[in-house]
mmCIF file with all atom_site columns, C-alpha atoms in Angstrom:
data_model
loop_
_atom_site.group_PDB
_atom_site.id
_atom_site.type_symbol
_atom_site.label_atom_id
_atom_site.label_alt_id
_atom_site.label_comp_id
_atom_site.label_asym_id
_atom_site.label_entity_id
_atom_site.label_seq_id
_atom_site.pdbx_PDB_ins_code
_atom_site.Cartn_x
_atom_site.Cartn_y
_atom_site.Cartn_z
_atom_site.occupancy
_atom_site.B_iso_or_equiv
_atom_site.pdbx_formal_charge
_atom_site.auth_seq_id
_atom_site.auth_comp_id
_atom_site.auth_asym_id
_atom_site.auth_atom_id
_atom_site.pdbx_PDB_model_num
ATOM 1   C CA . ASP A 1 1   ? 23.842 27.085 -95.104  1.00 49.00 ? 237 ASP A CA 1
ATOM 2   C CA . ALA A 1 2   ? 27.420 26.268 -94.096  1.00 63.00 ? 238 ALA A CA 1
ATOM 3   C CA . GLY A 1 3   ? 26.893 22.813 -94.751  1.00 93.00 ? 239 GLY A CA 1
ATOM 4   C CA . ILE A 1 4   ? 27.289 22.837 -98.491  1.00 97.00 ? 240 ILE A CA 1
ATOM 5   C CA . THR A 1 5   ? 30.272 24.870 -99.934  1.00 97.00 ? 241 THR A CA 1
ATOM 6   C CA . GLN A 1 6   ? 30.895 26.159 -103.336 1.00 98.00 ? 242 GLN A CA 1
ATOM 7   C CA . SER A 1 7   ? 34.380 27.216 -104.727 1.00 98.00 ? 243 SER A CA 1
ATOM 8   C CA . PRO A 1 8   ? 35.612 29.288 -106.172 1.00 98.00 ? 244 PRO A CA 1
ATOM 9   C CA . ARG A 1 9   ? 33.293 31.974 -105.514 1.00 97.00 ? 245 ARG A CA 1
ATOM 10  C CA . TYR A 1 10  ? 34.152 34.150 -108.314 1.00 98.00 ? 246 TYR A CA 1
ATOM 11  C CA . LYS A 1 11  ? 36.156 33.124 -111.515 1.00 98.00 ? 247 LYS A CA 1
ATOM 12  C CA . ILE A 1 12  ? 36.867 34.973 -114.644 1.00 98.00 ? 248 ILE A CA 1
ATOM 13  C CA . THR A 1 13  ? 38.529 32.645 -117.714 1.00 97.00 ? 249 THR A CA 1
ATOM 14  C CA . GLU A 1 14  ? 39.249 32.772 -120.975 1.00 98.00 ? 250 GLU A CA 1
ATOM 15  C CA . THR A 1 15  ? 37.152 31.196 -124.276 1.00 98.00 ? 251 THR A CA 1
ATOM 16  C CA . GLY A 1 16  ? 38.552 27.806 -124.478 1.00 98.00 ? 252 GLY A CA 1
ATOM 17  C CA . ARG A 1 17  ? 39.977 26.820 -120.819 1.00 98.00 ? 253 ARG A CA 1
ATOM 18  C CA . GLN A 1 18  ? 39.072 24.365 -118.716 1.00 98.00 ? 254 GLN A CA 1
ATOM 19  C CA . VAL A 1 19  ? 37.473 25.275 -115.744 1.00 98.00 ? 255 VAL A CA 1
ATOM 20  C CA . THR A 1 20  ? 36.142 23.413 -112.746 1.00 98.00 ? 256 THR A CA 1
ATOM 21  C CA . LEU A 1 21  ? 33.340 24.343 -109.809 1.00 98.00 ? 257 LEU A CA 1
ATOM 22  C CA . MET A 1 22  ? 33.942 22.566 -106.769 1.00 98.00 ? 258 MET A CA 1
ATOM 23  C CA . CYS A 1 23  ? 31.011 21.393 -104.507 1.00 98.00 ? 259 CYS A CA 1
ATOM 24  C CA . HIS A 1 24  ? 31.201 19.902 -100.835 1.00 98.00 ? 260 HIS A CA 1
ATOM 25  C CA . GLN A 1 25  ? 28.614 18.936 -98.466  1.00 97.00 ? 261 GLN A CA 1
ATOM 26  C CA . THR A 1 26  ? 28.789 17.958 -95.314  1.00 96.00 ? 262 THR A CA 1
ATOM 27  C CA . TRP A 1 27  ? 25.150 15.961 -94.719  1.00 95.00 ? 263 TRP A CA 1
ATOM 28  C CA . SER A 1 28  ? 25.959 12.868 -96.343  1.00 93.00 ? 264 SER A CA 1
ATOM 29  C CA . HIS A 1 29  ? 22.946 14.026 -98.349  1.00 96.00 ? 265 HIS A CA 1
ATOM 30  C CA . SER A 1 30  ? 22.671 10.646 -101.351 1.00 95.00 ? 266 SER A CA 1
ATOM 31  C CA . TYR A 1 31  ? 21.275 13.958 -103.808 1.00 95.00 ? 267 TYR A CA 1
ATOM 32  C CA . MET A 1 32  ? 23.203 16.465 -105.494 1.00 97.00 ? 268 MET A CA 1
ATOM 33  C CA . PHE A 1 33  ? 22.711 18.783 -108.588 1.00 97.00 ? 269 PHE A CA 1
ATOM 34  C CA . TRP A 1 34  ? 24.240 21.644 -110.485 1.00 98.00 ? 270 TRP A CA 1
ATOM 35  C CA . TYR A 1 35  ? 22.082 24.326 -111.877 1.00 97.00 ? 271 TYR A CA 1
ATOM 36  C CA . ARG A 1 36  ? 22.983 27.872 -113.803 1.00 97.00 ? 272 ARG A CA 1
ATOM 37  C CA . GLN A 1 37  ? 20.889 30.606 -113.850 1.00 96.00 ? 273 GLN A CA 1
ATOM 38  C CA . ASP A 1 38  ? 20.360 33.365 -116.040 1.00 93.00 ? 274 ASP A CA 1
ATOM 39  C CA . LEU A 1 39  ? 18.419 35.949 -116.562 1.00 82.00 ? 275 LEU A CA 1
ATOM 40  C CA . GLY A 1 40  ? 15.004 35.090 -118.354 1.00 74.00 ? 276 GLY A CA 1
ATOM 41  C CA . HIS A 1 41  ? 15.936 31.422 -117.665 1.00 79.00 ? 277 HIS A CA 1
ATOM 42  C CA . GLY A 1 42  ? 15.582 30.745 -114.083 1.00 89.00 ? 278 GLY A CA 1
ATOM 43  C CA . LEU A 1 43  ? 17.624 27.726 -112.662 1.00 94.00 ? 279 LEU A CA 1
ATOM 44  C CA . ARG A 1 44  ? 18.181 24.838 -115.398 1.00 95.00 ? 280 ARG A CA 1
ATOM 45  C CA . LEU A 1 45  ? 19.595 21.664 -114.036 1.00 95.00 ? 281 LEU A CA 1
ATOM 46  C CA . ILE A 1 46  ? 22.848 20.692 -115.709 1.00 97.00 ? 282 ILE A CA 1
ATOM 47  C CA . TYR A 1 47  ? 23.423 17.675 -114.082 1.00 97.00 ? 283 TYR A CA 1
ATOM 48  C CA . TYR A 1 48  ? 22.452 15.565 -111.363 1.00 96.00 ? 284 TYR A CA 1
ATOM 49  C CA . SER A 1 49  ? 23.686 12.820 -109.075 1.00 96.00 ? 285 SER A CA 1
ATOM 50  C CA . ALA A 1 50  ? 21.626 10.459 -106.992 1.00 94.00 ? 286 ALA A CA 1
ATOM 51  C CA . ALA A 1 51  ? 24.350 8.587  -105.274 1.00 95.00 ? 287 ALA A CA 1
ATOM 52  C CA . ALA A 1 52  ? 28.329 8.206  -105.395 1.00 95.00 ? 288 ALA A CA 1
ATOM 53  C CA . ASP A 1 53  ? 29.133 7.128  -108.819 1.00 94.00 ? 289 ASP A CA 1
ATOM 54  C CA . ILE A 1 54  ? 25.607 7.476  -109.895 1.00 95.00 ? 290 ILE A CA 1
ATOM 55  C CA . THR A 1 55  ? 25.348 10.733 -112.393 1.00 96.00 ? 291 THR A CA 1
ATOM 56  C CA . ASP A 1 56  ? 22.930 11.661 -114.820 1.00 95.00 ? 292 ASP A CA 1
ATOM 57  C CA . LYS A 1 57  ? 22.154 14.718 -117.199 1.00 95.00 ? 293 LYS A CA 1
ATOM 58  C CA . GLY A 1 58  ? 19.701 17.769 -116.515 1.00 94.00 ? 294 GLY A CA 1
ATOM 59  C CA . GLU A 1 59  ? 18.428 19.897 -118.639 1.00 92.00 ? 295 GLU A CA 1
ATOM 60  C CA . VAL A 1 60  ? 21.264 21.710 -120.266 1.00 95.00 ? 296 VAL A CA 1
ATOM 61  C CA . PRO A 1 61  ? 24.216 18.886 -120.010 1.00 97.00 ? 297 PRO A CA 1
ATOM 62  C CA . ASP A 1 62  ? 26.010 20.111 -123.267 1.00 97.00 ? 298 ASP A CA 1
ATOM 63  C CA . GLY A 1 63  ? 29.515 21.096 -122.708 1.00 97.00 ? 299 GLY A CA 1
ATOM 64  C CA . TYR A 1 64  ? 29.701 20.012 -118.779 1.00 98.00 ? 300 TYR A CA 1
ATOM 65  C CA . VAL A 1 65  ? 31.355 17.159 -117.241 1.00 98.00 ? 301 VAL A CA 1
ATOM 66  C CA . VAL A 1 66  ? 30.096 15.772 -113.770 1.00 98.00 ? 302 VAL A CA 1
ATOM 67  C CA . SER A 1 67  ? 31.839 13.170 -111.402 1.00 96.00 ? 303 SER A CA 1
ATOM 68  C CA . ARG A 1 68  ? 31.458 11.788 -108.062 1.00 97.00 ? 304 ARG A CA 1
ATOM 69  C CA . SER A 1 69  ? 33.560 9.677  -106.447 1.00 96.00 ? 305 SER A CA 1
ATOM 70  C CA . LYS A 1 70  ? 33.049 10.522 -103.127 1.00 96.00 ? 306 LYS A CA 1
ATOM 71  C CA . THR A 1 71  ? 29.324 10.813 -101.971 1.00 96.00 ? 307 THR A CA 1
ATOM 72  C CA . GLU A 1 72  ? 30.234 14.667 -100.362 1.00 97.00 ? 308 GLU A CA 1
ATOM 73  C CA . ASN A 1 73  ? 32.116 16.422 -103.726 1.00 98.00 ? 309 ASN A CA 1
ATOM 74  C CA . PHE A 1 74  ? 30.874 16.862 -106.821 1.00 98.00 ? 310 PHE A CA 1
ATOM 75  C CA . PRO A 1 75  ? 32.941 18.741 -109.273 1.00 98.00 ? 311 PRO A CA 1
ATOM 76  C CA . LEU A 1 76  ? 31.074 20.382 -112.184 1.00 98.00 ? 312 LEU A CA 1
ATOM 77  C CA . THR A 1 77  ? 34.066 20.858 -115.489 1.00 98.00 ? 313 THR A CA 1
ATOM 78  C CA . LEU A 1 78  ? 33.459 23.003 -118.292 1.00 98.00 ? 314 LEU A CA 1
ATOM 79  C CA . GLU A 1 79  ? 35.775 21.406 -120.638 1.00 95.00 ? 315 GLU A CA 1
ATOM 80  C CA . SER A 1 80  ? 36.333 23.982 -122.975 1.00 97.00 ? 316 SER A CA 1
ATOM 81  C CA . ALA A 1 81  ? 34.369 26.919 -122.093 1.00 98.00 ? 317 ALA A CA 1
ATOM 82  C CA . THR A 1 82  ? 32.801 29.300 -123.990 1.00 98.00 ? 318 THR A CA 1
ATOM 83  C CA . ARG A 1 83  ? 31.085 32.609 -123.565 1.00 97.00 ? 319 ARG A CA 1
ATOM 84  C CA . SER A 1 84  ? 27.451 31.304 -123.467 1.00 97.00 ? 320 SER A CA 1
ATOM 85  C CA . GLN A 1 85  ? 28.575 29.510 -120.240 1.00 98.00 ? 321 GLN A CA 1
ATOM 86  C CA . THR A 1 86  ? 28.994 32.987 -118.169 1.00 97.00 ? 322 THR A CA 1
ATOM 87  C CA . SER A 1 87  ? 26.661 32.328 -115.415 1.00 97.00 ? 323 SER A CA 1
ATOM 88  C CA . VAL A 1 88  ? 25.971 31.526 -111.882 1.00 97.00 ? 324 VAL A CA 1
ATOM 89  C CA . TYR A 1 89  ? 26.083 28.493 -110.969 1.00 98.00 ? 325 TYR A CA 1
ATOM 90  C CA . PHE A 1 90  ? 24.328 26.810 -108.089 1.00 98.00 ? 326 PHE A CA 1
ATOM 91  C CA . CYS A 1 91  ? 25.314 23.564 -106.412 1.00 98.00 ? 327 CYS A CA 1
ATOM 92  C CA . ALA A 1 92  ? 22.580 21.361 -104.458 1.00 97.00 ? 328 ALA A CA 1
ATOM 93  C CA . SER A 1 93  ? 22.130 18.499 -102.360 1.00 97.00 ? 329 SER A CA 1
ATOM 94  C CA . ALA A 1 94  ? 19.277 17.153 -100.531 1.00 95.00 ? 330 ALA A CA 1
ATOM 95  C CA . ARG A 1 95  ? 18.875 13.746 -98.161  1.00 94.00 ? 331 ARG A CA 1
ATOM 96  C CA . GLY A 1 96  ? 16.286 11.830 -100.635 1.00 90.00 ? 332 GLY A CA 1
ATOM 97  C CA . GLN A 1 97  ? 14.110 11.776 -103.648 1.00 87.00 ? 333 GLN A CA 1
ATOM 98  C CA . GLY A 1 98  ? 11.637 15.001 -103.521 1.00 85.00 ? 334 GLY A CA 1
ATOM 99  C CA . THR A 1 99  ? 12.691 16.383 -100.257 1.00 90.00 ? 335 THR A CA 1
ATOM 100 C CA . THR A 1 100 ? 14.219 19.887 -99.529  1.00 92.00 ? 336 THR A CA 1
ATOM 101 C CA . ILE A 1 101 ? 17.043 20.822 -101.540 1.00 94.00 ? 337 ILE A CA 1
ATOM 102 C CA . TYR A 1 102 ? 19.331 23.003 -100.071 1.00 96.00 ? 338 TYR A CA 1
ATOM 103 C CA . PHE A 1 103 ? 21.471 25.327 -101.936 1.00 97.00 ? 339 PHE A CA 1
ATOM 104 C CA . GLY A 1 104 ? 25.499 26.789 -102.207 1.00 97.00 ? 340 GLY A CA 1
ATOM 105 C CA . GLU A 1 105 ? 26.352 30.253 -102.380 1.00 96.00 ? 341 GLU A CA 1
ATOM 106 C CA . GLY A 1 106 ? 26.468 29.909 -106.088 1.00 97.00 ? 342 GLY A CA 1
ATOM 107 C CA . SER A 1 107 ? 29.520 30.481 -108.357 1.00 98.00 ? 343 SER A CA 1
ATOM 108 C CA . TRP A 1 108 ? 29.978 33.627 -110.767 1.00 97.00 ? 344 TRP A CA 1
ATOM 109 C CA . LEU A 1 109 ? 31.670 32.597 -113.686 1.00 98.00 ? 345 LEU A CA 1
ATOM 110 C CA . THR A 1 110 ? 32.312 35.023 -116.469 1.00 97.00 ? 346 THR A CA 1
ATOM 111 C CA . VAL A 1 111 ? 34.109 33.630 -119.961 1.00 98.00 ? 347 VAL A CA 1
ATOM 112 C CA . VAL A 1 112 ? 35.995 36.348 -121.736 1.00 97.00 ? 348 VAL A CA 1
ATOM 113 C CA . GLY B 2 1   ? 9.827  16.164 -121.051 1.00 53.00 ? 193 GLY B CA 1
ATOM 114 C CA . GLN B 2 2   ? 8.403  17.579 -117.448 1.00 56.00 ? 194 GLN B CA 1
ATOM 115 C CA . GLN B 2 3   ? 8.033  21.151 -117.999 1.00 78.00 ? 195 GLN B CA 1
ATOM 116 C CA . VAL B 2 4   ? 6.167  23.663 -115.364 1.00 90.00 ? 196 VAL B CA 1
ATOM 117 C CA . MET B 2 5   ? 5.447  26.995 -116.420 1.00 93.00 ? 197 MET B CA 1
ATOM 118 C CA . GLN B 2 6   ? 5.267  30.035 -113.834 1.00 95.00 ? 198 GLN B CA 1
ATOM 119 C CA . ILE B 2 7   ? 3.833  33.154 -114.262 1.00 95.00 ? 199 ILE B CA 1
ATOM 120 C CA . PRO B 2 8   ? 4.158  36.307 -113.926 1.00 96.00 ? 200 PRO B CA 1
ATOM 121 C CA . GLN B 2 9   ? 7.952  36.725 -114.738 1.00 94.00 ? 201 GLN B CA 1
ATOM 122 C CA . TYR B 2 10  ? 7.709  39.711 -113.191 1.00 96.00 ? 202 TYR B CA 1
ATOM 123 C CA . GLN B 2 11  ? 5.437  41.781 -110.430 1.00 97.00 ? 203 GLN B CA 1
ATOM 124 C CA . HIS B 2 12  ? 5.584  45.268 -108.994 1.00 97.00 ? 204 HIS B CA 1
ATOM 125 C CA . VAL B 2 13  ? 3.443  46.204 -106.363 1.00 97.00 ? 205 VAL B CA 1
ATOM 126 C CA . GLN B 2 14  ? 3.062  48.977 -103.773 1.00 97.00 ? 206 GLN B CA 1
ATOM 127 C CA . GLU B 2 15  ? 3.538  47.835 -100.443 1.00 98.00 ? 207 GLU B CA 1
ATOM 128 C CA . GLY B 2 16  ? 0.864  46.432 -98.604  1.00 98.00 ? 208 GLY B CA 1
ATOM 129 C CA . GLU B 2 17  ? -0.952 44.953 -101.639 1.00 98.00 ? 209 GLU B CA 1
ATOM 130 C CA . ASP B 2 18  ? -1.117 41.432 -102.067 1.00 98.00 ? 210 ASP B CA 1
ATOM 131 C CA . PHE B 2 19  ? 0.909  39.267 -104.596 1.00 97.00 ? 211 PHE B CA 1
ATOM 132 C CA . THR B 2 20  ? -0.073 35.854 -106.081 1.00 98.00 ? 212 THR B CA 1
ATOM 133 C CA . THR B 2 21  ? 2.246  33.686 -108.469 1.00 98.00 ? 213 THR B CA 1
ATOM 134 C CA . TYR B 2 22  ? 1.312  30.647 -110.215 1.00 98.00 ? 214 TYR B CA 1
ATOM 135 C CA . CYS B 2 23  ? 2.669  27.428 -111.341 1.00 97.00 ? 215 CYS B CA 1
ATOM 136 C CA . ASN B 2 24  ? 1.050  25.180 -113.933 1.00 96.00 ? 216 ASN B CA 1
ATOM 137 C CA . SER B 2 25  ? 2.042  21.772 -115.006 1.00 94.00 ? 217 SER B CA 1
ATOM 138 C CA . SER B 2 26  ? 0.594  19.623 -118.145 1.00 90.00 ? 218 SER B CA 1
ATOM 139 C CA . THR B 2 27  ? 1.204  16.616 -115.977 1.00 91.00 ? 219 THR B CA 1
ATOM 140 C CA . THR B 2 28  ? 0.160  15.182 -112.566 1.00 92.00 ? 220 THR B CA 1
ATOM 141 C CA . LEU B 2 29  ? 2.468  16.377 -110.274 1.00 92.00 ? 221 LEU B CA 1
ATOM 142 C CA . SER B 2 30  ? 3.801  14.100 -107.418 1.00 91.00 ? 222 SER B CA 1
ATOM 143 C CA . ASN B 2 31  ? 4.413  17.124 -104.784 1.00 92.00 ? 223 ASN B CA 1
ATOM 144 C CA . ILE B 2 32  ? 5.640  20.386 -105.476 1.00 95.00 ? 224 ILE B CA 1
ATOM 145 C CA . GLN B 2 33  ? 8.227  22.669 -103.804 1.00 96.00 ? 225 GLN B CA 1
ATOM 146 C CA . TRP B 2 34  ? 8.498  26.738 -103.539 1.00 98.00 ? 226 TRP B CA 1
ATOM 147 C CA . TYR B 2 35  ? 11.660 28.591 -103.051 1.00 97.00 ? 227 TYR B CA 1
ATOM 148 C CA . LYS B 2 36  ? 12.535 32.158 -102.238 1.00 98.00 ? 228 LYS B CA 1
ATOM 149 C CA . GLN B 2 37  ? 15.757 33.808 -103.751 1.00 97.00 ? 229 GLN B CA 1
ATOM 150 C CA . ARG B 2 38  ? 16.589 37.175 -102.277 1.00 96.00 ? 230 ARG B CA 1
ATOM 151 C CA . PRO B 2 39  ? 18.572 39.531 -104.621 1.00 94.00 ? 231 PRO B CA 1
ATOM 152 C CA . GLY B 2 40  ? 22.382 38.630 -105.007 1.00 92.00 ? 232 GLY B CA 1
ATOM 153 C CA . GLY B 2 41  ? 21.424 35.425 -102.756 1.00 95.00 ? 233 GLY B CA 1
ATOM 154 C CA . HIS B 2 42  ? 20.805 31.573 -103.441 1.00 96.00 ? 234 HIS B CA 1
ATOM 155 C CA . PRO B 2 43  ? 17.361 30.179 -103.448 1.00 97.00 ? 235 PRO B CA 1
ATOM 156 C CA . VAL B 2 44  ? 15.828 28.488 -99.655  1.00 97.00 ? 236 VAL B CA 1
ATOM 157 C CA . PHE B 2 45  ? 12.750 25.961 -99.477  1.00 96.00 ? 237 PHE B CA 1
ATOM 158 C CA . LEU B 2 46  ? 9.714  27.664 -98.193  1.00 97.00 ? 238 LEU B CA 1
ATOM 159 C CA . ILE B 2 47  ? 7.509  24.889 -98.239  1.00 97.00 ? 239 ILE B CA 1
ATOM 160 C CA . GLN B 2 48  ? 6.763  21.698 -99.906  1.00 96.00 ? 240 GLN B CA 1
ATOM 161 C CA . LEU B 2 49  ? 3.145  20.508 -101.198 1.00 96.00 ? 241 LEU B CA 1
ATOM 162 C CA . VAL B 2 50  ? 1.515  16.887 -101.674 1.00 95.00 ? 242 VAL B CA 1
ATOM 163 C CA . LYS B 2 51  ? -1.255 16.300 -101.489 1.00 96.00 ? 243 LYS B CA 1
ATOM 164 C CA . SER B 2 52  ? -4.584 17.325 -103.500 1.00 96.00 ? 244 SER B CA 1
ATOM 165 C CA . GLY B 2 53  ? -6.103 20.794 -102.649 1.00 97.00 ? 245 GLY B CA 1
ATOM 166 C CA . GLU B 2 54  ? -3.896 21.745 -99.977  1.00 97.00 ? 246 GLU B CA 1
ATOM 167 C CA . VAL B 2 55  ? -3.523 24.593 -98.399  1.00 98.00 ? 247 VAL B CA 1
ATOM 168 C CA . LYS B 2 56  ? -0.631 25.816 -96.029  1.00 98.00 ? 248 LYS B CA 1
ATOM 169 C CA . LYS B 2 57  ? 0.461  29.127 -94.524  1.00 98.00 ? 249 LYS B CA 1
ATOM 170 C CA . GLN B 2 58  ? 3.281  30.404 -93.161  1.00 97.00 ? 250 GLN B CA 1
ATOM 171 C CA . LYS B 2 59  ? 2.417  33.996 -91.340  1.00 97.00 ? 251 LYS B CA 1
ATOM 172 C CA . ARG B 2 60  ? 1.287  36.410 -94.564  1.00 98.00 ? 252 ARG B CA 1
ATOM 173 C CA . LEU B 2 61  ? 2.233  33.388 -97.227  1.00 98.00 ? 253 LEU B CA 1
ATOM 174 C CA . THR B 2 62  ? -0.532 31.018 -98.611  1.00 98.00 ? 254 THR B CA 1
ATOM 175 C CA . PHE B 2 63  ? 0.401  27.960 -100.501 1.00 98.00 ? 255 PHE B CA 1
ATOM 176 C CA . GLN B 2 64  ? -1.800 25.735 -102.108 1.00 98.00 ? 256 GLN B CA 1
ATOM 177 C CA . PHE B 2 65  ? -1.964 23.026 -104.174 1.00 98.00 ? 257 PHE B CA 1
ATOM 178 C CA . GLY B 2 66  ? -4.813 22.301 -107.232 1.00 97.00 ? 258 GLY B CA 1
ATOM 179 C CA . GLU B 2 67  ? -7.330 19.540 -106.955 1.00 96.00 ? 259 GLU B CA 1
ATOM 180 C CA . ALA B 2 68  ? -5.929 17.905 -110.142 1.00 96.00 ? 260 ALA B CA 1
ATOM 181 C CA . LYS B 2 69  ? -2.207 18.640 -108.835 1.00 95.00 ? 261 LYS B CA 1
ATOM 182 C CA . LYS B 2 70  ? -1.560 20.314 -111.936 1.00 95.00 ? 262 LYS B CA 1
ATOM 183 C CA . ASN B 2 71  ? -1.026 23.791 -110.615 1.00 97.00 ? 263 ASN B CA 1
ATOM 184 C CA . SER B 2 72  ? -0.011 25.301 -107.537 1.00 98.00 ? 264 SER B CA 1
ATOM 185 C CA . SER B 2 73  ? -0.294 29.404 -106.088 1.00 98.00 ? 265 SER B CA 1
ATOM 186 C CA . LEU B 2 74  ? 1.519  31.647 -103.536 1.00 98.00 ? 266 LEU B CA 1
ATOM 187 C CA . HIS B 2 75  ? -0.610 34.537 -102.180 1.00 98.00 ? 267 HIS B CA 1
ATOM 188 C CA . ILE B 2 76  ? 1.115  36.985 -100.088 1.00 98.00 ? 268 ILE B CA 1
ATOM 189 C CA . THR B 2 77  ? -0.945 39.398 -98.645  1.00 98.00 ? 269 THR B CA 1
ATOM 190 C CA . ALA B 2 78  ? -0.076 43.044 -97.473  1.00 98.00 ? 270 ALA B CA 1
ATOM 191 C CA . THR B 2 79  ? 3.539  42.938 -99.215  1.00 98.00 ? 271 THR B CA 1
ATOM 192 C CA . GLN B 2 80  ? 6.572  44.055 -97.616  1.00 98.00 ? 272 GLN B CA 1
ATOM 193 C CA . THR B 2 81  ? 9.840  45.480 -98.959  1.00 97.00 ? 273 THR B CA 1
ATOM 194 C CA . THR B 2 82  ? 11.126 42.237 -96.898  1.00 97.00 ? 274 THR B CA 1
ATOM 195 C CA . ASP B 2 83  ? 8.855  40.364 -99.629  1.00 98.00 ? 275 ASP B CA 1
ATOM 196 C CA . VAL B 2 84  ? 11.456 41.577 -102.332 1.00 98.00 ? 276 VAL B CA 1
ATOM 197 C CA . GLY B 2 85  ? 12.756 38.275 -104.587 1.00 97.00 ? 277 GLY B CA 1
ATOM 198 C CA . THR B 2 86  ? 12.548 35.916 -106.881 1.00 97.00 ? 278 THR B CA 1
ATOM 199 C CA . TYR B 2 87  ? 9.931  32.814 -106.111 1.00 98.00 ? 279 TYR B CA 1
ATOM 200 C CA . PHE B 2 88  ? 10.418 29.276 -107.592 1.00 97.00 ? 280 PHE B CA 1
ATOM 201 C CA . CYS B 2 89  ? 8.211  26.604 -108.089 1.00 97.00 ? 281 CYS B CA 1
ATOM 202 C CA . ALA B 2 90  ? 10.248 23.186 -107.998 1.00 95.00 ? 282 ALA B CA 1
ATOM 203 C CA . VAL B 2 91  ? 8.494  19.915 -109.119 1.00 93.00 ? 283 VAL B CA 1
ATOM 204 C CA . LEU B 2 92  ? 9.925  16.535 -109.592 1.00 87.00 ? 284 LEU B CA 1
ATOM 205 C CA . HIS B 2 93  ? 10.705 15.419 -113.056 1.00 80.00 ? 285 HIS B CA 1
ATOM 206 C CA . SER B 2 94  ? 8.435  12.356 -113.845 1.00 73.00 ? 286 SER B CA 1
ATOM 207 C CA . GLY B 2 95  ? 9.949  9.032  -114.412 1.00 70.00 ? 287 GLY B CA 1
ATOM 208 C CA . ASN B 2 96  ? 11.325 8.691  -110.352 1.00 67.00 ? 288 ASN B CA 1
ATOM 209 C CA . THR B 2 97  ? 14.516 10.099 -110.947 1.00 76.00 ? 289 THR B CA 1
ATOM 210 C CA . GLY B 2 98  ? 14.602 12.543 -108.604 1.00 81.00 ? 290 GLY B CA 1
ATOM 211 C CA . LYS B 2 99  ? 15.390 15.140 -110.648 1.00 86.00 ? 291 LYS B CA 1
ATOM 212 C CA . LEU B 2 100 ? 13.986 18.380 -109.806 1.00 89.00 ? 292 LEU B CA 1
ATOM 213 C CA . ILE B 2 101 ? 12.894 21.077 -112.449 1.00 91.00 ? 293 ILE B CA 1
ATOM 214 C CA . PHE B 2 102 ? 12.449 24.418 -111.635 1.00 93.00 ? 294 PHE B CA 1
ATOM 215 C CA . GLY B 2 103 ? 10.073 27.033 -112.935 1.00 93.00 ? 295 GLY B CA 1
ATOM 216 C CA . GLN B 2 104 ? 11.020 30.432 -114.211 1.00 93.00 ? 296 GLN B CA 1
ATOM 217 C CA . GLY B 2 105 ? 10.329 32.197 -111.302 1.00 95.00 ? 297 GLY B CA 1
ATOM 218 C CA . THR B 2 106 ? 8.375  35.182 -110.474 1.00 96.00 ? 298 THR B CA 1
ATOM 219 C CA . THR B 2 107 ? 10.246 38.234 -109.152 1.00 96.00 ? 299 THR B CA 1
ATOM 220 C CA . LEU B 2 108 ? 8.787  40.451 -106.944 1.00 97.00 ? 300 LEU B CA 1
ATOM 221 C CA . GLN B 2 109 ? 9.428  44.119 -106.822 1.00 97.00 ? 301 GLN B CA 1
ATOM 222 C CA . VAL B 2 110 ? 8.053  46.134 -103.449 1.00 97.00 ? 302 VAL B CA 1
ATOM 223 C CA . LYS B 2 111 ? 7.758  49.874 -103.773 1.00 96.00 ? 303 LYS B CA 1
ATOM 224 C CA . PRO B 2 112 ? 7.932  51.251 -100.654 1.00 93.00 ? 304 PRO B CA 1
#
């Protein structure tokens, strides 16, 4: 759905560099999520946010930082990228707790 | 923490055969959602189950929520090549936080 967009879609970066993945949604959804997807691990929650200025850790938060100063944006920053952070990253949003979540198209990140 | 086990991890079927994937939790769930991800795509919401013993159908797909609300299944009758993809269940983490945790997914391959 065009209502949630991620950028960049594809990124190659070097070990140790800082990388920020952007996520923007136009629905004014309260909840936003960041998941990473790796073969054999399904979708693992990195961080999520219940509202602007409220964020909380998911299953695999180490090495990542998030912020949510505005309802519509939820950037994910890798402060010092490592090869183990090579993955597909999905941003998602939901109107409320336990409601349908809508995923972005994904950001393919390779750390070399 | 809240975990949901999904089996099998992979399933190869001949077109026309049936397919079932299962999600199991050690704790009682408030609800369960199912998503489908096509190869190279992003997860897309299929359905949400809330009530004990609930059964919902979408054409050839049948979704069930266990009586104890600890397990769920997705059954596809007479698979088609368009059913190819990975099917995920997702549950709310206990604690009323809005954290949505995904199972590992079942990848379905259909041979024409």
